[in-house]
Amino acid sequence: MKRCLAPRPGERILEVGAGNGYFSTAIAECLGPDGLLVASDPSVDQLSGLEADSTHGNIRVVPASADVLDIPFSGFDAVWSRGAIHHVTDKTSAFTRFSALARPGGRLVIADIFAGTPLARYFDGFIARSCSTGHEVAFLSHEFAESLCALTGWGQPTFDEVITPWEFRNREDIGRFLQLLFSAKPDYSAEDCLAAADHYLSVSETASGWALMWPMTVMTAIRPTHG
């Protein structure tokens, strides 16, 4: 987040799909007392207490979905979202709202699963059949993201592939972790979950244990200052 979004002291940043607020606190720390982070999510149950607990008192939580974002804030220096956009049905409306809420020269930074990547194949090929809560999502492609940016007031986006190692003490722990993380159906064991990760992604031994390599795509676009 710090490398791709690069939040600076005093900036105003909108976080879309804040989830449990994991990134919210870190972003707000970077912004300092003169900055503002607006953390939005359709359900803010997990974000209760985030405003009161913020070190600088610079977080505001708003219940809003990405494709509506009817919020009493604007003029953002950046819009940030991680792992949420593939859940958004109307991506054109979402990108339009992002543009309307960003200042000219503001940046859009989306870290997510993109179509055609190993992570997309893992979700479509295994999570879709094993997850007890379902898997009705739509992954962005580079081409559609470029068109969305052109249609909604953003400049030409760039894409970076970022691989994060999720580290574990034992190889078997990876399967148990994935089994819990994606609420696997009873007939899918931890061993099944580990085998799928091995097949679609990469599980490798490290000096201190084992690592599951988690690849995501980071898209960055700038709202033009004119035109």
XYZ file of C-alpha atoms in Angstrom:
227
model
C 0.000 0.000 0.000
C 2.715 2.467 0.953
C 4.659 1.837 -2.257
C 1.708 1.893 -4.666
C -0.609 4.448 -3.038
C 2.180 6.501 -1.416
C -0.065 8.430 0.994
C 1.474 11.751 2.035
C 0.890 13.930 5.120
C -2.073 16.245 4.713
C -3.727 14.355 1.842
C -7.390 13.440 1.590
C -7.879 9.783 0.608
C -11.020 7.764 -0.069
C -10.798 4.047 0.699
C -13.398 1.976 -1.148
C -14.347 -1.367 0.382
C -12.470 -0.849 3.637
C -13.560 -4.233 5.031
C -12.189 -4.667 8.524
C -10.107 -1.484 8.407
C -6.736 -3.218 8.142
C -5.402 -0.675 5.638
C -7.433 2.228 7.023
C -5.337 2.615 10.158
C -2.062 2.386 8.239
C -3.165 4.972 5.665
C -4.419 7.364 8.341
C -1.061 7.144 10.122
C 0.682 8.253 6.931
C -1.728 11.164 6.429
C -1.135 12.622 9.883
C -3.292 15.094 11.799
C -3.777 17.410 8.801
C -4.976 14.630 6.490
C -8.280 12.814 6.143
C -9.143 9.209 5.360
C -12.743 8.421 4.445
C -13.271 4.664 4.808
C -16.325 3.417 2.892
C -17.938 0.001 2.802
C -21.471 -1.308 2.174
C -21.389 -2.799 5.673
C -19.500 -0.882 8.352
C -20.009 -3.358 11.209
C -16.320 -4.267 11.197
C -15.355 -0.584 11.168
C -17.077 0.347 14.421
C -14.638 2.123 16.682
C -12.253 2.974 13.852
C -12.893 6.719 14.092
C -12.574 6.850 17.877
C -9.444 4.713 17.913
C -7.556 6.611 15.208
C -4.350 8.172 16.517
C -4.853 11.502 14.780
C -8.663 11.602 14.747
C -8.478 11.780 10.956
C -10.720 8.857 9.930
C -14.363 9.108 8.895
C -16.403 5.960 8.254
C -19.286 6.050 5.759
C -21.671 3.239 4.734
C -21.644 3.286 0.942
C -21.248 0.875 -1.956
C -18.635 1.577 -4.629
C -21.144 2.166 -7.421
C -23.121 4.777 -5.458
C -20.731 6.542 -3.050
C -23.215 9.197 -2.006
C -20.954 10.729 0.634
C -20.525 14.265 2.064
C -16.868 14.496 1.010
C -15.028 15.292 -2.237
C -11.780 16.683 -3.602
C -9.785 13.571 -2.772
C -6.097 13.387 -3.633
C -6.448 9.643 -4.132
C -8.993 6.837 -4.283
C -7.738 3.477 -2.986
C -9.304 0.025 -3.077
C -7.853 -3.388 -2.347
C -9.632 -6.654 -3.072
C -13.076 -5.099 -3.413
C -13.701 -4.080 -7.020
C -14.288 -7.636 -8.271
C -17.374 -7.682 -6.019
C -18.825 -4.526 -7.660
C -21.533 -5.245 -10.236
C -21.706 -1.818 -11.927
C -18.068 -0.927 -12.439
C -18.876 1.916 -14.856
C -20.873 3.699 -12.166
C -18.129 3.029 -9.627
C -15.361 4.504 -11.797
C -17.596 7.479 -12.609
C -18.102 8.182 -8.898
C -14.376 7.804 -8.250
C -13.674 10.448 -10.889
C -16.336 12.805 -9.555
C -14.937 12.616 -6.036
C -11.247 12.991 -6.964
C -9.602 16.329 -7.576
C -7.946 17.062 -10.946
C -4.559 15.375 -10.795
C -5.843 12.909 -8.205
C -4.875 9.266 -8.499
C -6.841 6.030 -8.566
C -5.079 2.979 -7.147
C -6.834 -0.397 -7.325
C -5.190 -3.574 -6.075
C -7.277 -6.565 -7.066
C -7.590 -9.865 -8.874
C -7.514 -9.336 -12.644
C -8.837 -11.682 -15.315
C -6.406 -14.164 -16.826
C -4.009 -14.159 -13.868
C -3.082 -17.193 -11.742
C -5.144 -15.812 -8.859
C -8.231 -15.433 -11.060
C -7.808 -19.024 -12.250
C -7.457 -20.156 -8.626
C -10.704 -18.413 -7.642
C -12.642 -19.552 -10.713
C -11.207 -23.046 -10.745
C -11.250 -23.924 -7.043
C -12.790 -21.289 -4.755
C -15.945 -21.158 -6.882
C -16.664 -24.835 -6.206
C -15.287 -25.136 -2.668
C -16.402 -21.920 -0.938
C -19.585 -22.363 1.113
C -20.593 -18.709 0.650
C -20.397 -18.730 -3.173
C -18.295 -16.941 -5.729
C -20.330 -14.576 -7.921
C -17.758 -11.986 -8.965
C -16.478 -10.253 -12.096
C -12.758 -9.725 -12.519
C -11.497 -6.714 -14.423
C -9.340 -7.292 -17.483
C -6.634 -4.834 -18.487
C -8.645 -3.970 -21.592
C -11.893 -3.279 -19.736
C -10.060 -1.256 -17.081
C -8.483 0.874 -19.831
C -11.907 1.445 -21.402
C -13.471 2.284 -18.045
C -10.791 4.878 -17.371
C -11.257 6.442 -20.818
C -15.044 6.564 -20.402
C -15.142 7.939 -16.874
C -12.547 10.702 -16.820
C -9.321 8.920 -15.890
C -6.062 8.862 -17.803
C -4.428 5.773 -19.290
C -3.849 3.278 -16.452
C -0.678 1.374 -15.728
C -0.568 -2.153 -14.289
C 1.935 -3.748 -11.935
C 1.994 -7.352 -10.784
C 2.700 -7.502 -7.061
C 3.433 -10.842 -5.389
C 3.169 -10.991 -1.600
C 4.552 -13.988 0.310
C 2.174 -15.189 3.032
C 4.498 -16.908 5.477
C 3.729 -20.002 7.563
C 5.733 -22.181 9.921
C 4.553 -25.461 8.427
C 3.380 -26.421 4.939
C 0.195 -27.980 6.360
C -0.738 -24.661 7.984
C -1.294 -23.164 4.528
C -4.089 -25.615 3.757
C -5.770 -25.078 7.120
C -5.531 -21.313 6.717
C -7.117 -21.340 3.244
C -9.795 -23.760 4.417
C -10.855 -21.236 7.078
C -10.264 -18.092 5.013
C -12.597 -19.147 2.215
C -15.120 -21.051 4.362
C -14.555 -24.335 2.560
C -17.451 -26.767 2.307
C -17.218 -29.790 4.645
C -16.165 -32.118 1.833
C -13.069 -30.011 1.054
C -10.229 -30.805 3.441
C -7.208 -28.719 4.362
C -5.187 -31.042 2.137
C -7.504 -30.260 -0.788
C -7.050 -26.530 -0.195
C -3.276 -26.899 -0.061
C -3.231 -28.958 -3.248
C -5.245 -26.292 -5.087
C -2.885 -23.542 -3.912
C 0.032 -25.668 -5.082
C -1.610 -26.178 -8.473
C -2.755 -22.642 -9.252
C -0.339 -20.481 -7.265
C 3.052 -21.232 -5.716
C 3.958 -22.784 -2.390
C 7.662 -22.746 -1.604
C 9.989 -23.503 1.273
C 11.812 -20.589 2.905
C 14.614 -20.254 5.439
C 12.079 -20.017 8.282
C 9.201 -22.167 7.004
C 6.887 -22.021 4.012
C 5.389 -19.257 1.869
C 2.240 -19.032 -0.216
C 2.878 -16.560 -3.026
C -0.190 -14.335 -3.428
C -0.161 -12.405 -6.752
C -2.345 -9.331 -7.252
C -2.516 -6.631 -9.911
C -2.206 -2.963 -8.998
C -3.797 -0.518 -11.439
C -2.936 3.170 -11.196
C -4.546 6.022 -13.126
C -4.485 9.806 -12.828
C -7.435 12.154 -13.293
C -6.307 14.701 -15.928
C -5.899 18.294 -14.803
C -7.589 19.582 -17.966
C -9.787 18.401 -20.801
